[in-house]
């Protein structure tokens, strides 16, 4: 206490200022350590987890896109015939370089039901390097992969998708059994698709999610440690001992406990508070000093006190709130991928997956009691393609699809491309369906197109064979047999001269046929 009594007012003020600064810093860092900093870290961790989840979603969408392309080929009667009787014509027309989707598939391998290799190849630009793409991998591991696919049920199509490595490059691998066109009877062999994960693909994911993304090969036994503000996803190669490492560099960074700008602000605040206190004391003692100066012989000159208005005893602290905006690119990309999984890429109308989903909604959600399935097959479409060319064939498919899609009806209706030159209508109603009326409308619509077909034995214009089946249903399980009955009716028409239609009324099991 004696020492304090010997201190001047300025000294006491300085001492109190130091104590106040120390208390302030103590409370500030205590609050930051036990409250605000933990909340900042938790918020950043949560946003980083959201970024990882968005990357997972886009990878899943890419996997589903490859599965969709694979199942379009695997569930195909023509593919079954090819495994039983391979031909170069089938390869050229259906799985050659001009018949595949180069952006989706980089390699194909086809095996029969005994796992004997039939055909395969790598798609390199405008050429196909024909070879068994799985030949260079460990045969036991290839067998293990096919064993896994072989364990899938035969009643419906099911696909496996995984990641693998060829020539130090990452690939998506999808495999499935070969089934009939109704995605049933899956026991006719195996189909494998490979798609390279190219920089354009990773760049698209990075753009859609706002993260830095890289995919690297991790050799057997090697360890991967994520960098700061990075997350790692691992994908084991089932055909080898290596792994793929997906490195996600987050746009959201872990906050530092104290930043340089924060230290600068604190230092400025401490200095301002010290100066403010000293300035206040100086103002208070100025009258005393002035009186003392007046009494002194020599008057001090200069040394003006700082203006008190230039000092602040209160520091405004601000915390930057980072707003994590939703990435519109992901929504757009997700919507595009979602659309592609339910629509045919050539014609733009629904594909089989879209058809089955719509039928399930008709029955299970909207509770329509009457369902009709109509299968259309273009007559002599192979001679059309062979003589007019595949480009004209594609244009004909597009025109036909658009015309069928433009048909107006009071029924709930969906038209889809069922595969190759086959189309399918699904009609639903609460009342019995006059299916023959709808067939007449469909035939007139096709006739109105007037697509020339000089190589058809039945007509100079493009014609179709139609098989239909209708019945009253109470659950979705009763819809599936309609496809079989419509298919049988279709083949009956094709075997009896084509350019006709046949209806199987499944409720009475009586077939009605109308001549052209």
mmCIF file of N, CA and C in Angstrom, residues 266-313:
data_model
loop_
_atom_site.group_PDB
_atom_site.id
_atom_site.type_symbol
_atom_site.label_atom_id
_atom_site.label_comp_id
_atom_site.label_asym_id
_atom_site.label_seq_id
_atom_site.Cartn_x
_atom_site.Cartn_y
_atom_site.Cartn_z
ATOM 1 N N UNK A 266 -7.033 -6.726 -31.369
ATOM 2 C CA UNK A 266 -6.860 -6.710 -29.905
ATOM 3 C C UNK A 266 -5.743 -5.753 -29.489
ATOM 4 N N UNK A 267 -4.651 -5.799 -30.242
ATOM 5 C CA UNK A 267 -3.539 -4.886 -29.925
ATOM 6 C C UNK A 267 -3.967 -3.434 -30.060
ATOM 7 N N UNK A 268 -4.696 -3.150 -31.123
ATOM 8 C CA UNK A 268 -5.198 -1.786 -31.302
ATOM 9 C C UNK A 268 -6.134 -1.375 -30.182
ATOM 10 N N UNK A 269 -7.005 -2.331 -29.780
ATOM 11 C CA UNK A 269 -7.945 -2.011 -28.703
ATOM 12 C C UNK A 269 -7.214 -1.724 -27.401
ATOM 13 N N UNK A 270 -6.216 -2.571 -27.077
ATOM 14 C CA UNK A 270 -5.446 -2.363 -25.838
ATOM 15 C C UNK A 270 -4.747 -1.009 -25.875
ATOM 16 N N UNK A 271 -4.153 -0.718 -27.008
ATOM 17 C CA UNK A 271 -3.448 0.565 -27.106
ATOM 18 C C UNK A 271 -4.417 1.732 -26.970
ATOM 19 N N UNK A 272 -5.568 1.621 -27.607
ATOM 20 C CA UNK A 272 -6.557 2.694 -27.515
ATOM 21 C C UNK A 272 -7.060 2.856 -26.087
ATOM 22 N N UNK A 273 -7.313 1.708 -25.402
ATOM 23 C CA UNK A 273 -7.808 1.802 -24.031
ATOM 24 C C UNK A 273 -6.771 2.433 -23.111
ATOM 25 N N UNK A 274 -5.491 2.040 -23.307
ATOM 26 C CA UNK A 274 -4.431 2.627 -22.489
ATOM 27 C C UNK A 274 -4.318 4.128 -22.755
ATOM 28 N N UNK A 275 -4.340 4.482 -24.036
ATOM 29 C CA UNK A 275 -4.231 5.901 -24.376
ATOM 30 C C UNK A 275 -5.432 6.693 -23.875
ATOM 31 N N UNK A 276 -6.613 6.051 -23.979
ATOM 32 C CA UNK A 276 -7.818 6.743 -23.519
ATOM 33 C C UNK A 276 -7.750 7.034 -22.017
ATOM 34 N N UNK A 277 -7.337 6.011 -21.248
ATOM 35 C CA UNK A 277 -7.257 6.200 -19.797
ATOM 36 C C UNK A 277 -6.230 7.271 -19.425
ATOM 37 N N UNK A 278 -5.090 7.185 -20.102
ATOM 38 C CA UNK A 278 -4.059 8.194 -19.825
ATOM 39 C C UNK A 278 -4.557 9.582 -20.228
ATOM 40 N N UNK A 279 -5.260 9.654 -21.350
ATOM 41 C CA UNK A 279 -5.790 10.933 -21.793
ATOM 42 C C UNK A 279 -6.805 11.501 -20.818
ATOM 43 N N UNK A 280 -7.700 10.634 -20.307
ATOM 44 C CA UNK A 280 -8.702 11.095 -19.340
ATOM 45 C C UNK A 280 -8.027 11.648 -18.097
ATOM 46 N N UNK A 281 -7.031 10.893 -17.591
ATOM 47 C CA UNK A 281 -6.333 11.340 -16.388
ATOM 48 C C UNK A 281 -5.602 12.667 -16.650
ATOM 49 N N UNK A 282 -5.020 12.747 -17.839
ATOM 50 C CA UNK A 282 -4.298 13.983 -18.165
ATOM 51 C C UNK A 282 -5.242 15.180 -18.185
ATOM 52 N N UNK A 283 -6.456 14.951 -18.708
ATOM 53 C CA UNK A 283 -7.440 16.040 -18.726
ATOM 54 C C UNK A 283 -7.835 16.433 -17.312
ATOM 55 N N UNK A 284 -7.979 15.416 -16.453
ATOM 56 C CA UNK A 284 -8.389 15.690 -15.077
ATOM 57 C C UNK A 284 -7.314 16.456 -14.290
ATOM 58 N N UNK A 285 -6.067 16.109 -14.556
ATOM 59 C CA UNK A 285 -5.007 16.751 -13.765
ATOM 60 C C UNK A 285 -4.471 18.022 -14.434
ATOM 61 N N UNK A 286 -4.980 18.326 -15.635
ATOM 62 C CA UNK A 286 -4.468 19.496 -16.324
ATOM 63 C C UNK A 286 -4.646 20.791 -15.500
ATOM 64 N N UNK A 287 -5.825 21.011 -14.916
ATOM 65 C CA UNK A 287 -5.938 22.254 -14.130
ATOM 66 C C UNK A 287 -4.893 22.370 -13.021
ATOM 67 N N UNK A 288 -4.606 21.249 -12.394
ATOM 68 C CA UNK A 288 -3.614 21.281 -11.324
ATOM 69 C C UNK A 288 -2.243 21.598 -11.895
ATOM 70 N N UNK A 289 -1.940 20.974 -13.021
ATOM 71 C CA UNK A 289 -0.646 21.229 -13.640
ATOM 72 C C UNK A 289 -0.534 22.671 -14.136
ATOM 73 N N UNK A 290 -1.634 23.165 -14.685
ATOM 74 C CA UNK A 290 -1.606 24.550 -15.161
ATOM 75 C C UNK A 290 -1.344 25.526 -13.999
ATOM 76 N N UNK A 291 -1.975 25.245 -12.893
ATOM 77 C CA UNK A 291 -1.756 26.101 -11.718
ATOM 78 C C UNK A 291 -0.325 26.006 -11.248
ATOM 79 N N UNK A 292 0.170 24.803 -11.307
ATOM 80 C CA UNK A 292 1.551 24.592 -10.893
ATOM 81 C C UNK A 292 2.515 25.293 -11.851
ATOM 82 N N UNK A 293 2.180 25.232 -13.136
ATOM 83 C CA UNK A 293 3.039 25.860 -14.144
ATOM 84 C C UNK A 293 3.048 27.388 -13.972
ATOM 85 N N UNK A 294 1.861 27.928 -13.679
ATOM 86 C CA UNK A 294 1.769 29.377 -13.496
ATOM 87 C C UNK A 294 2.666 29.838 -12.354
ATOM 88 N N UNK A 295 2.735 29.013 -11.321
ATOM 89 C CA UNK A 295 3.540 29.374 -10.160
ATOM 90 C C UNK A 295 5.030 29.168 -10.406
ATOM 91 N N UNK A 296 5.335 28.418 -11.382
ATOM 92 C CA UNK A 296 6.752 28.146 -11.640
ATOM 93 C C UNK A 296 7.377 29.323 -12.403
ATOM 94 N N UNK A 297 8.654 29.451 -12.265
ATOM 95 C CA UNK A 297 9.381 30.540 -12.905
ATOM 96 C C UNK A 297 9.443 30.346 -14.417
ATOM 97 N N UNK A 298 9.729 29.137 -14.791
ATOM 98 C CA UNK A 298 9.842 28.854 -16.222
ATOM 99 C C UNK A 298 8.602 28.131 -16.716
ATOM 100 N N UNK A 299 8.028 28.714 -17.650
ATOM 101 C CA UNK A 299 6.797 28.143 -18.224
ATOM 102 C C UNK A 299 7.156 27.141 -19.339
ATOM 103 N N UNK A 300 6.572 26.006 -19.201
ATOM 104 C CA UNK A 300 6.796 25.003 -20.253
ATOM 105 C C UNK A 300 6.120 25.455 -21.530
ATOM 106 N N UNK A 301 6.750 25.107 -22.593
ATOM 107 C CA UNK A 301 6.181 25.419 -23.890
ATOM 108 C C UNK A 301 5.926 24.110 -24.660
ATOM 109 N N UNK A 302 4.948 24.132 -25.515
ATOM 110 C CA UNK A 302 4.664 22.957 -26.352
ATOM 111 C C UNK A 302 4.104 21.800 -25.541
ATOM 112 N N UNK A 303 4.178 20.634 -26.144
ATOM 113 C CA UNK A 303 3.709 19.427 -25.470
ATOM 114 C C UNK A 303 2.222 19.417 -25.226
ATOM 115 N N UNK A 304 1.472 19.722 -26.230
ATOM 116 C CA UNK A 304 0.030 19.722 -26.053
ATOM 117 C C UNK A 304 -0.487 18.306 -25.760
ATOM 118 N N UNK A 305 -1.511 18.222 -24.933
ATOM 119 C CA UNK A 305 -2.158 16.943 -24.665
ATOM 120 C C UNK A 305 -2.961 16.480 -25.908
ATOM 121 N N UNK A 306 -2.995 15.202 -26.139
ATOM 122 C CA UNK A 306 -3.796 14.714 -27.276
ATOM 123 C C UNK A 306 -5.261 15.031 -27.078
ATOM 124 N N UNK A 307 -5.935 15.234 -28.181
ATOM 125 C CA UNK A 307 -7.362 15.505 -28.147
ATOM 126 C C UNK A 307 -8.102 14.258 -27.661
ATOM 127 N N UNK A 308 -8.903 14.383 -26.621
ATOM 128 C CA UNK A 308 -9.596 13.227 -26.033
ATOM 129 C C UNK A 308 -10.586 12.588 -27.009
ATOM 130 N N UNK A 309 -11.074 13.354 -28.023
ATOM 131 C CA UNK A 309 -12.045 12.817 -28.974
ATOM 132 C C UNK A 309 -11.439 11.757 -29.896
ATOM 133 N N UNK A 310 -10.096 11.739 -29.981
ATOM 134 C CA UNK A 310 -9.438 10.772 -30.856
ATOM 135 C C UNK A 310 -9.211 9.426 -30.185
ATOM 136 N N UNK A 311 -9.627 9.269 -28.925
ATOM 137 C CA UNK A 311 -9.437 8.011 -28.210
ATOM 138 C C UNK A 311 -10.797 7.414 -27.870
ATOM 139 N N UNK A 312 -10.815 6.076 -27.846
ATOM 140 C CA UNK A 312 -12.054 5.361 -27.515
ATOM 141 C C UNK A 312 -11.742 4.320 -26.451
ATOM 142 N N UNK A 313 -12.575 4.262 -25.443
ATOM 143 C CA UNK A 313 -12.389 3.288 -24.377
ATOM 144 C C UNK A 313 -13.168 2.002 -24.639
#
